[in-house]
Amino acid sequence: MAPLPKAELHLHIEGTLEPELAFALAARNRVQLPWADTEELRKAYLFSDLQSFLDLYYGLMTVLRTADDFAELADAYLARAAAQGVRHAEIFFDPQAHTGRGIAFGTVVEGLARALDHSEERHGISTRLIMCFLRDLPAESARETLEAAKPYLNRITGVGLDSAEVGHPPSKFAEVYEAAAALGLRKVAHAGEEGPPAYIREALDVLGVERIDHGLRAVEDPELVARLVRDRVPLTLCPLSNVRLRAIDLLEDHPLRSMLEAGLLVTVNSDDPAYFGGYVGDTFHAVHEALGLAPEQLRELARNSFLASFLDDDEERRARYLAEVEAYDFGSSDSVDAVDSARP
Ligand code: ADE
Ligand code: ZN
């Protein structure tokens, strides 16, 4: 049966680089990888924390060199996402991870944009692009990146903040976020993935973000939770990522269900699906099984994904997607098969 319609709001395009495509691009671009083959590479996907993942993630993305490479990467993601019910995707990219190794900002955006331009007709997915600043690099580098983005602002909806969180609080980027807002860009930031609840407060109070990416550690601070509920601040949770990066031991321990029941505007996303064991439909399927979410709670997650999306410039489309969510029929059985498990 057709998968539940949903938006994906927390997805790093470089995190969709599957081993097969990585090796194909390595051969095409004559990049020598330190793994013999895809099997050996997959064996390295045993992470102890965020940094251990980031080391591999930045290493593997060196195979991405040309606009064609970025277009192929994005098109492959969109095909997989479509098969799992994604109707709208707000896609992160990490420009500094490419400009830092000599790939022009324009090469990255032009390649991604080429795939995104065909996304609606080819995959039935509307898209937005969000450029993330790497928080473990100096704020000056983020400022330079915003400068480099200026010719491409018609393609970029917003700015985000990612990479190694602890020791790099949101306030480090106050100035560049202010400059981004002045350019009309929307604002999000990763906070509370490994960092403390105070980073979530800073992202809201100092950067003025509209959504928090992850926000997992908000649950440690009841006052913060009350504020997030009251202000309807979306949290883009990534449950499979939290387990793989050891923020949480088992998916069964994930606070997603209690966060939903506390009235938080949470969404479910895949983060870096090539590395964390599943795309967003797989993630819905996994949390349904592990946390025993009822079909109506899955519908709430899907509804939230569109409510939290940056479709403010196309309310008609948002209303159409929301109507699809409300009309979705889980069928007579609430078995997991009826929920979401489509694989491309
Ligand atoms: N970059 C890609 N995935 C990330 C994550 N889960 N946290 C921070 N930065 C990232
Ligand atoms: Zn992320």
mmCIF file of C-alpha atoms and ligand atoms in Angstrom:
data_model
loop_
_atom_site.group_PDB
_atom_site.id
_atom_site.type_symbol
_atom_site.label_atom_id
_atom_site.label_comp_id
_atom_site.label_asym_id
_atom_site.label_seq_id
_atom_site.Cartn_x
_atom_site.Cartn_y
_atom_site.Cartn_z
ATOM 1 C CA MET A 1 0.000 0.000 0.000
ATOM 2 C CA ALA A 2 1.068 3.597 -0.562
ATOM 3 C CA PRO A 3 3.254 5.012 2.182
ATOM 4 C CA LEU A 4 2.090 7.784 4.509
ATOM 5 C CA PRO A 5 2.760 11.198 2.869
ATOM 6 C CA LYS A 6 5.374 13.170 4.767
ATOM 7 C CA ALA A 7 7.949 15.966 4.626
ATOM 8 C CA GLU A 8 11.594 15.424 5.443
ATOM 9 C CA LEU A 9 13.080 18.424 7.250
ATOM 10 C CA HIS A 10 16.385 17.106 8.566
ATOM 11 C CA LEU A 11 18.429 15.466 5.857
ATOM 12 C CA HIS A 12 22.077 16.115 5.000
ATOM 13 C CA ILE A 13 22.452 15.447 1.291
ATOM 14 C CA GLU A 14 26.055 14.318 1.826
ATOM 15 C CA GLY A 15 24.660 11.798 4.322
ATOM 16 C CA THR A 16 22.754 10.085 1.509
ATOM 17 C CA LEU A 17 25.976 8.997 -0.197
ATOM 18 C CA GLU A 18 25.581 5.220 -0.419
ATOM 19 C CA PRO A 19 28.742 3.087 -0.606
ATOM 20 C CA GLU A 20 27.972 1.960 -4.176
ATOM 21 C CA LEU A 21 27.734 5.531 -5.456
ATOM 22 C CA ALA A 22 30.795 6.543 -3.418
ATOM 23 C CA PHE A 23 32.907 3.870 -5.116
ATOM 24 C CA ALA A 24 31.504 4.711 -8.551
ATOM 25 C CA LEU A 25 32.366 8.390 -8.050
ATOM 26 C CA ALA A 26 35.794 7.504 -6.646
ATOM 27 C CA ALA A 27 36.568 5.552 -9.833
ATOM 28 C CA ARG A 28 35.208 8.331 -12.060
ATOM 29 C CA ASN A 29 37.139 11.049 -10.244
ATOM 30 C CA ARG A 30 40.267 8.989 -9.546
ATOM 31 C CA VAL A 31 39.974 9.393 -5.798
ATOM 32 C CA GLN A 32 41.729 6.703 -3.766
ATOM 33 C CA LEU A 33 39.552 5.523 -0.863
ATOM 34 C CA PRO A 34 41.072 3.775 2.164
ATOM 35 C CA TRP A 35 38.541 0.891 1.955
ATOM 36 C CA ALA A 36 38.920 -2.002 -0.491
ATOM 37 C CA ASP A 37 35.237 -2.197 -1.404
ATOM 38 C CA THR A 38 31.692 -1.361 -0.305
ATOM 39 C CA GLU A 39 31.600 -4.283 2.086
ATOM 40 C CA GLU A 40 34.700 -3.117 3.924
ATOM 41 C CA LEU A 41 33.373 0.439 3.967
ATOM 42 C CA ARG A 42 30.060 -0.680 5.491
ATOM 43 C CA LYS A 43 31.984 -2.475 8.215
ATOM 44 C CA ALA A 44 33.401 0.897 9.261
ATOM 45 C CA TYR A 45 29.875 2.165 10.042
ATOM 46 C CA LEU A 46 30.175 1.433 13.745
ATOM 47 C CA PHE A 47 30.145 4.779 15.480
ATOM 48 C CA SER A 48 30.850 5.628 19.114
ATOM 49 C CA ASP A 49 29.634 9.227 19.003
ATOM 50 C CA LEU A 50 28.989 12.141 16.625
ATOM 51 C CA GLN A 51 32.692 12.850 15.996
ATOM 52 C CA SER A 52 33.485 9.265 15.007
ATOM 53 C CA PHE A 53 30.732 9.517 12.390
ATOM 54 C CA LEU A 54 31.796 12.968 11.172
ATOM 55 C CA ASP A 55 35.357 11.737 10.531
ATOM 56 C CA LEU A 56 34.048 9.112 8.111
ATOM 57 C CA TYR A 57 31.365 11.398 6.633
ATOM 58 C CA TYR A 58 33.870 14.129 5.715
ATOM 59 C CA GLY A 59 36.347 11.525 4.461
ATOM 60 C CA LEU A 60 33.919 9.797 2.116
ATOM 61 C CA MET A 61 32.469 12.979 0.643
ATOM 62 C CA THR A 62 35.834 13.742 -0.993
ATOM 63 C CA VAL A 63 34.574 11.632 -3.927
ATOM 64 C CA LEU A 64 32.083 14.438 -4.727
ATOM 65 C CA ARG A 65 33.858 16.782 -7.130
ATOM 66 C CA THR A 66 31.730 17.944 -10.050
ATOM 67 C CA ALA A 67 28.274 19.464 -10.448
ATOM 68 C CA ASP A 68 27.231 16.162 -12.068
ATOM 69 C CA ASP A 69 28.285 14.299 -8.917
ATOM 70 C CA PHE A 70 26.103 16.505 -6.718
ATOM 71 C CA ALA A 71 23.198 16.212 -9.161
ATOM 72 C CA GLU A 72 23.481 12.415 -9.181
ATOM 73 C CA LEU A 73 23.663 12.290 -5.390
ATOM 74 C CA ALA A 74 20.561 14.439 -4.964
ATOM 75 C CA ASP A 75 18.572 12.643 -7.661
ATOM 76 C CA ALA A 76 19.323 9.266 -6.046
ATOM 77 C CA TYR A 77 18.120 10.597 -2.679
ATOM 78 C CA LEU A 78 14.915 12.009 -4.178
ATOM 79 C CA ALA A 79 14.112 8.685 -5.873
ATOM 80 C CA ARG A 80 14.494 6.811 -2.580
ATOM 81 C CA ALA A 81 12.571 9.431 -0.654
ATOM 82 C CA ALA A 82 9.678 9.359 -3.137
ATOM 83 C CA ALA A 83 9.379 5.588 -2.722
ATOM 84 C CA GLN A 84 8.966 6.173 1.030
ATOM 85 C CA GLY A 85 6.195 8.765 0.785
ATOM 86 C CA VAL A 86 8.217 11.979 0.932
ATOM 87 C CA ARG A 87 6.252 14.791 -0.759
ATOM 88 C CA HIS A 88 8.424 17.695 0.365
ATOM 89 C CA ALA A 89 12.114 17.773 1.348
ATOM 90 C CA GLU A 90 14.114 20.568 2.960
ATOM 91 C CA ILE A 91 17.650 19.492 2.219
ATOM 92 C CA PHE A 92 20.804 20.490 4.101
ATOM 93 C CA PHE A 93 24.184 20.787 2.460
ATOM 94 C CA ASP A 94 27.587 21.573 3.954
ATOM 95 C CA PRO A 95 29.296 24.073 1.609
ATOM 96 C CA GLN A 96 32.461 24.406 3.720
ATOM 97 C CA ALA A 97 33.067 20.657 3.536
ATOM 98 C CA HIS A 98 33.488 21.183 -0.213
ATOM 99 C CA THR A 99 34.959 24.680 -0.550
ATOM 100 C CA GLY A 100 37.570 23.649 2.056
ATOM 101 C CA ARG A 101 38.935 21.082 -0.431
ATOM 102 C CA GLY A 102 38.815 23.314 -3.484
ATOM 103 C CA ILE A 103 35.305 22.697 -4.857
ATOM 104 C CA ALA A 104 33.587 25.972 -5.723
ATOM 105 C CA PHE A 105 30.394 26.929 -3.899
ATOM 106 C CA GLY A 106 28.713 27.357 -7.290
ATOM 107 C CA THR A 107 29.618 23.816 -8.391
ATOM 108 C CA VAL A 108 27.832 22.388 -5.352
ATOM 109 C CA VAL A 109 24.704 24.533 -5.654
ATOM 110 C CA GLU A 110 24.443 24.199 -9.416
ATOM 111 C CA GLY A 111 24.670 20.415 -9.183
ATOM 112 C CA LEU A 112 22.122 20.140 -6.384
ATOM 113 C CA ALA A 113 19.819 22.639 -8.089
ATOM 114 C CA ARG A 114 19.882 20.621 -11.296
ATOM 115 C CA ALA A 115 18.411 17.618 -9.481
ATOM 116 C CA LEU A 116 16.000 19.737 -7.451
ATOM 117 C CA ASP A 117 14.744 21.482 -10.593
ATOM 118 C CA HIS A 118 13.451 18.124 -11.893
ATOM 119 C CA SER A 119 12.275 16.831 -8.562
ATOM 120 C CA GLU A 120 8.590 17.646 -8.902
ATOM 121 C CA GLU A 121 8.124 16.161 -12.361
ATOM 122 C CA ARG A 122 10.435 13.186 -11.776
ATOM 123 C CA HIS A 123 9.690 12.312 -8.156
ATOM 124 C CA GLY A 124 6.658 14.346 -7.093
ATOM 125 C CA ILE A 125 8.683 16.050 -4.355
ATOM 126 C CA SER A 126 8.849 19.799 -3.744
ATOM 127 C CA THR A 127 12.145 20.934 -2.276
ATOM 128 C CA ARG A 128 14.030 23.656 -0.442
ATOM 129 C CA LEU A 129 17.791 23.970 0.155
ATOM 130 C CA ILE A 130 19.304 24.935 3.513
ATOM 131 C CA MET A 131 23.034 25.641 3.731
ATOM 132 C CA CYS A 132 24.656 24.663 7.010
ATOM 133 C CA PHE A 133 27.651 26.314 8.642
ATOM 134 C CA LEU A 134 30.180 23.941 10.180
ATOM 135 C CA ARG A 135 30.213 25.021 13.826
ATOM 136 C CA ASP A 136 33.662 23.561 14.521
ATOM 137 C CA LEU A 137 35.188 26.012 12.018
ATOM 138 C CA PRO A 138 35.704 29.685 12.932
ATOM 139 C CA ALA A 139 32.773 32.101 12.653
ATOM 140 C CA GLU A 140 34.824 33.986 10.079
ATOM 141 C CA SER A 141 34.625 30.978 7.751
ATOM 142 C CA ALA A 142 30.821 30.990 8.124
ATOM 143 C CA ARG A 143 30.795 34.693 7.202
ATOM 144 C CA GLU A 144 32.858 33.968 4.089
ATOM 145 C CA THR A 145 30.454 31.164 3.196
ATOM 146 C CA LEU A 146 27.455 33.470 3.472
ATOM 147 C CA GLU A 147 29.294 35.890 1.189
ATOM 148 C CA ALA A 148 29.932 33.089 -1.338
ATOM 149 C CA ALA A 149 26.224 32.218 -1.236
ATOM 150 C CA LYS A 150 25.087 35.673 -2.319
ATOM 151 C CA PRO A 151 24.887 34.906 -6.081
ATOM 152 C CA TYR A 152 22.771 31.812 -5.303
ATOM 153 C CA LEU A 153 20.279 33.185 -2.815
ATOM 154 C CA ASN A 154 17.394 32.518 -5.190
ATOM 155 C CA ARG A 155 18.159 28.806 -4.664
ATOM 156 C CA ILE A 156 18.712 28.853 -0.908
ATOM 157 C CA THR A 157 15.888 29.102 1.611
ATOM 158 C CA GLY A 158 17.759 29.132 4.866
ATOM 159 C CA VAL A 159 20.819 28.592 7.000
ATOM 160 C CA GLY A 160 21.560 25.861 9.512
ATOM 161 C CA LEU A 161 24.351 24.908 11.893
ATOM 162 C CA ASP A 162 25.849 21.438 12.091
ATOM 163 C CA SER A 163 29.005 19.361 12.716
ATOM 164 C CA ALA A 164 30.670 18.820 16.133
ATOM 165 C CA GLU A 165 28.357 20.427 18.675
ATOM 166 C CA VAL A 166 29.968 20.319 22.114
ATOM 167 C CA GLY A 167 32.289 23.285 22.664
ATOM 168 C CA HIS A 168 30.745 25.211 19.763
ATOM 169 C CA PRO A 169 27.667 26.951 21.186
ATOM 170 C CA PRO A 170 25.196 28.719 18.914
ATOM 171 C CA SER A 171 26.264 32.159 20.222
ATOM 172 C CA LYS A 172 29.532 31.777 18.279
ATOM 173 C CA PHE A 173 27.435 32.405 15.137
ATOM 174 C CA ALA A 174 25.256 35.298 16.345
ATOM 175 C CA GLU A 175 26.629 37.770 13.831
ATOM 176 C CA VAL A 176 26.424 35.540 10.761
ATOM 177 C CA TYR A 177 22.850 34.510 11.614
ATOM 178 C CA GLU A 178 21.909 38.167 11.890
ATOM 179 C CA ALA A 179 23.459 38.787 8.470
ATOM 180 C CA ALA A 180 21.638 35.748 7.028
ATOM 181 C CA ALA A 181 18.293 36.981 8.351
ATOM 182 C CA ALA A 182 18.966 40.403 6.823
ATOM 183 C CA LEU A 183 19.308 38.614 3.462
ATOM 184 C CA GLY A 184 15.870 37.074 3.937
ATOM 185 C CA LEU A 185 17.095 33.580 4.856
ATOM 186 C CA ARG A 186 15.195 31.328 7.270
ATOM 187 C CA LYS A 187 17.074 30.063 10.325
ATOM 188 C CA VAL A 188 17.457 26.621 11.896
ATOM 189 C CA ALA A 189 20.273 25.070 13.953
ATOM 190 C CA HIS A 190 21.287 21.692 15.325
ATOM 191 C CA ALA A 191 21.095 21.924 19.104
ATOM 192 C CA GLY A 192 20.738 19.415 21.908
ATOM 193 C CA GLU A 193 21.987 16.447 19.886
ATOM 194 C CA GLU A 194 25.047 15.957 22.109
ATOM 195 C CA GLY A 195 25.100 19.496 23.533
ATOM 196 C CA PRO A 196 23.166 20.606 26.636
ATOM 197 C CA PRO A 197 19.672 22.149 26.797
ATOM 198 C CA ALA A 198 21.384 25.543 27.217
ATOM 199 C CA TYR A 199 22.438 25.306 23.546
ATOM 200 C CA ILE A 200 18.774 24.954 22.560
ATOM 201 C CA ARG A 201 17.930 28.114 24.528
ATOM 202 C CA GLU A 202 20.839 29.929 22.886
ATOM 203 C CA ALA A 203 19.770 28.865 19.409
ATOM 204 C CA LEU A 204 16.333 30.344 20.110
ATOM 205 C CA ASP A 205 17.361 33.443 22.059
ATOM 206 C CA VAL A 206 20.632 34.424 20.390
ATOM 207 C CA LEU A 207 20.243 33.109 16.837
ATOM 208 C CA GLY A 208 16.461 33.430 16.631
ATOM 209 C CA VAL A 209 15.999 30.067 14.922
ATOM 210 C CA GLU A 210 12.550 28.910 13.856
ATOM 211 C CA ARG A 211 13.217 25.174 14.255
ATOM 212 C CA ILE A 212 15.615 23.143 16.346
ATOM 213 C CA ASP A 213 17.343 20.239 14.618
ATOM 214 C CA HIS A 214 17.387 17.278 17.033
ATOM 215 C CA GLY A 215 16.553 19.052 20.319
ATOM 216 C CA LEU A 216 16.750 15.638 21.939
ATOM 217 C CA ARG A 217 18.273 16.874 25.202
ATOM 218 C CA ALA A 218 15.401 19.334 25.754
ATOM 219 C CA VAL A 219 13.784 16.528 27.736
ATOM 220 C CA GLU A 220 16.317 17.141 30.532
ATOM 221 C CA ASP A 221 14.848 20.611 31.147
ATOM 222 C CA PRO A 222 11.102 20.717 31.936
ATOM 223 C CA GLU A 223 10.963 24.513 31.762
ATOM 224 C CA LEU A 224 12.464 24.432 28.286
ATOM 225 C CA VAL A 225 9.978 21.740 27.242
ATOM 226 C CA ALA A 226 7.110 23.948 28.475
ATOM 227 C CA ARG A 227 8.452 26.833 26.431
ATOM 228 C CA LEU A 228 8.868 24.717 23.291
ATOM 229 C CA VAL A 229 5.301 23.430 23.670
ATOM 230 C CA ARG A 230 3.895 26.917 24.299
ATOM 231 C CA ASP A 231 5.749 28.508 21.373
ATOM 232 C CA ARG A 232 5.141 25.550 19.024
ATOM 233 C CA VAL A 233 8.858 25.315 18.206
ATOM 234 C CA PRO A 234 9.404 22.355 15.892
ATOM 235 C CA LEU A 235 12.054 19.769 16.832
ATOM 236 C CA THR A 236 13.325 17.699 13.908
ATOM 237 C CA LEU A 237 14.144 14.428 15.657
ATOM 238 C CA CYS A 238 16.285 11.723 14.049
ATOM 239 C CA PRO A 239 15.749 8.551 16.098
ATOM 240 C CA LEU A 240 17.899 6.136 14.044
ATOM 241 C CA SER A 241 20.747 8.648 14.106
ATOM 242 C CA ASN A 242 20.494 8.974 17.900
ATOM 243 C CA VAL A 243 20.895 5.224 18.287
ATOM 244 C CA ARG A 244 23.763 4.892 15.784
ATOM 245 C CA LEU A 245 25.655 7.830 17.338
ATOM 246 C CA ARG A 246 25.024 6.436 20.816
ATOM 247 C CA ALA A 247 23.033 9.370 22.205
ATOM 248 C CA ILE A 248 20.474 6.653 23.070
ATOM 249 C CA ASP A 249 21.198 2.975 23.731
ATOM 250 C CA LEU A 250 18.141 1.440 22.118
ATOM 251 C CA LEU A 251 15.403 2.748 19.884
ATOM 252 C CA GLU A 252 12.972 1.435 22.524
ATOM 253 C CA ASP A 253 14.444 4.060 24.916
ATOM 254 C CA HIS A 254 13.877 6.992 22.556
ATOM 255 C CA PRO A 255 11.754 9.791 24.101
ATOM 256 C CA LEU A 256 9.927 10.483 20.813
ATOM 257 C CA ARG A 257 6.646 9.078 22.081
ATOM 258 C CA SER A 258 6.700 10.966 25.385
ATOM 259 C CA MET A 259 7.725 14.147 23.553
ATOM 260 C CA LEU A 260 4.769 13.760 21.217
ATOM 261 C CA GLU A 261 2.454 13.096 24.142
ATOM 262 C CA ALA A 262 3.840 16.145 25.989
ATOM 263 C CA GLY A 263 2.548 18.277 23.110
ATOM 264 C CA LEU A 264 5.888 19.046 21.465
ATOM 265 C CA LEU A 265 5.811 19.697 17.742
ATOM 266 C CA VAL A 266 8.189 16.882 16.870
ATOM 267 C CA THR A 267 8.954 15.462 13.447
ATOM 268 C CA VAL A 268 10.762 12.277 12.426
ATOM 269 C CA ASN A 269 13.666 12.472 9.982
ATOM 270 C CA SER A 270 16.575 10.434 8.677
ATOM 271 C CA ASP A 271 19.594 12.793 9.150
ATOM 272 C CA ASP A 272 22.223 10.756 7.238
ATOM 273 C CA PRO A 273 20.284 7.754 5.946
ATOM 274 C CA ALA A 274 23.148 6.077 4.058
ATOM 275 C CA TYR A 275 24.972 5.752 7.378
ATOM 276 C CA PHE A 276 22.234 5.205 9.957
ATOM 277 C CA GLY A 277 20.278 2.280 8.606
ATOM 278 C CA GLY A 278 17.310 3.816 6.897
ATOM 279 C CA TYR A 279 15.477 6.527 5.006
ATOM 280 C CA VAL A 280 12.543 8.365 6.512
ATOM 281 C CA GLY A 281 9.896 5.751 5.719
ATOM 282 C CA ASP A 282 12.140 3.130 7.314
ATOM 283 C CA THR A 283 12.405 5.437 10.328
ATOM 284 C CA PHE A 284 8.599 5.730 10.663
ATOM 285 C CA HIS A 285 8.424 1.965 10.421
ATOM 286 C CA ALA A 286 11.128 1.497 13.058
ATOM 287 C CA VAL A 287 9.605 3.887 15.620
ATOM 288 C CA HIS A 288 6.169 2.387 15.046
ATOM 289 C CA GLU A 289 7.575 -1.008 15.966
ATOM 290 C CA ALA A 290 9.963 -0.003 18.742
ATOM 291 C CA LEU A 291 7.749 2.522 20.512
ATOM 292 C CA GLY A 292 4.342 1.092 19.673
ATOM 293 C CA LEU A 293 3.118 4.329 18.153
ATOM 294 C CA ALA A 294 -0.534 4.212 17.166
ATOM 295 C CA PRO A 295 -1.466 5.009 13.560
ATOM 296 C CA GLU A 296 -2.954 8.332 14.710
ATOM 297 C CA GLN A 297 0.400 9.238 16.254
ATOM 298 C CA LEU A 298 2.111 8.473 12.962
ATOM 299 C CA ARG A 299 -0.442 10.710 11.280
ATOM 300 C CA GLU A 300 0.403 13.437 13.816
ATOM 301 C CA LEU A 301 4.106 13.106 12.962
ATOM 302 C CA ALA A 302 3.322 13.413 9.251
ATOM 303 C CA ARG A 303 1.042 16.401 9.891
ATOM 304 C CA ASN A 304 3.744 18.042 12.010
ATOM 305 C CA SER A 305 6.284 17.619 9.215
ATOM 306 C CA PHE A 306 4.216 19.802 6.893
ATOM 307 C CA LEU A 307 3.257 22.266 9.624
ATOM 308 C CA ALA A 308 6.930 22.742 10.518
ATOM 309 C CA SER A 309 8.082 23.055 6.897
ATOM 310 C CA PHE A 310 9.068 26.309 5.223
ATOM 311 C CA LEU A 311 6.073 26.214 2.895
ATOM 312 C CA ASP A 312 4.914 29.631 4.100
ATOM 313 C CA ASP A 313 5.445 30.920 0.565
ATOM 314 C CA ASP A 314 3.094 28.265 -0.826
ATOM 315 C CA GLU A 315 0.250 27.762 1.644
ATOM 316 C CA GLU A 316 -1.903 26.219 -1.037
ATOM 317 C CA ARG A 317 0.601 23.410 -1.435
ATOM 318 C CA ARG A 318 0.900 22.943 2.311
ATOM 319 C CA ALA A 319 -2.877 22.652 2.563
ATOM 320 C CA ARG A 320 -2.856 20.047 -0.228
ATOM 321 C CA TYR A 321 -0.219 17.965 1.528
ATOM 322 C CA LEU A 322 -2.021 18.253 4.860
ATOM 323 C CA ALA A 323 -5.240 17.090 3.199
ATOM 324 C CA GLU A 324 -3.340 14.040 1.856
ATOM 325 C CA VAL A 325 -2.202 13.264 5.399
ATOM 326 C CA GLU A 326 -5.740 13.540 6.801
ATOM 327 C CA ALA A 327 -7.146 11.379 4.000
ATOM 328 C CA TYR A 328 -4.506 8.665 4.434
ATOM 329 C CA ASP A 329 -6.069 5.322 5.214
ATOM 330 C CA PHE A 330 -3.985 3.046 7.405
ATOM 331 C CA GLY A 331 -6.262 0.186 6.459
ATOM 332 C CA SER A 332 -8.095 -2.183 8.756
ATOM 333 C CA SER A 333 -4.920 -3.571 10.234
ATOM 334 C CA ASP A 334 -2.465 -1.467 12.199
ATOM 335 C CA SER A 335 0.304 -3.895 11.394
ATOM 336 C CA VAL A 336 3.633 -2.331 10.558
ATOM 337 C CA ASP A 337 3.263 -3.403 6.957
ATOM 338 C CA ALA A 338 0.287 -1.120 6.683
ATOM 339 C CA VAL A 339 2.273 1.787 7.997
ATOM 340 C CA ASP A 340 5.470 2.335 6.157
ATOM 341 C CA SER A 341 8.069 0.066 4.863
ATOM 342 C CA ALA A 342 8.377 0.778 1.186
ATOM 343 C CA ARG A 343 11.897 0.277 -0.026
ATOM 344 C CA PRO A 344 13.030 1.447 -3.439
HETATM 345 N N1 ADE B 1 26.373 16.610 9.876
HETATM 346 C C1 ADE B 1 25.801 15.537 9.297
HETATM 347 N N2 ADE B 1 25.088 14.847 10.189
HETATM 348 C C2 ADE B 1 25.173 15.513 11.360
HETATM 349 C C3 ADE B 1 24.639 15.323 12.654
HETATM 350 N N3 ADE B 1 23.858 14.274 12.965
HETATM 351 N N4 ADE B 1 24.970 16.206 13.613
HETATM 352 C C4 ADE B 1 25.755 17.241 13.338
HETATM 353 N N5 ADE B 1 26.278 17.462 12.145
HETATM 354 C C5 ADE B 1 25.993 16.618 11.161
HETATM 355 ZN ZN ZN B 2 21.738 16.521 11.288
#
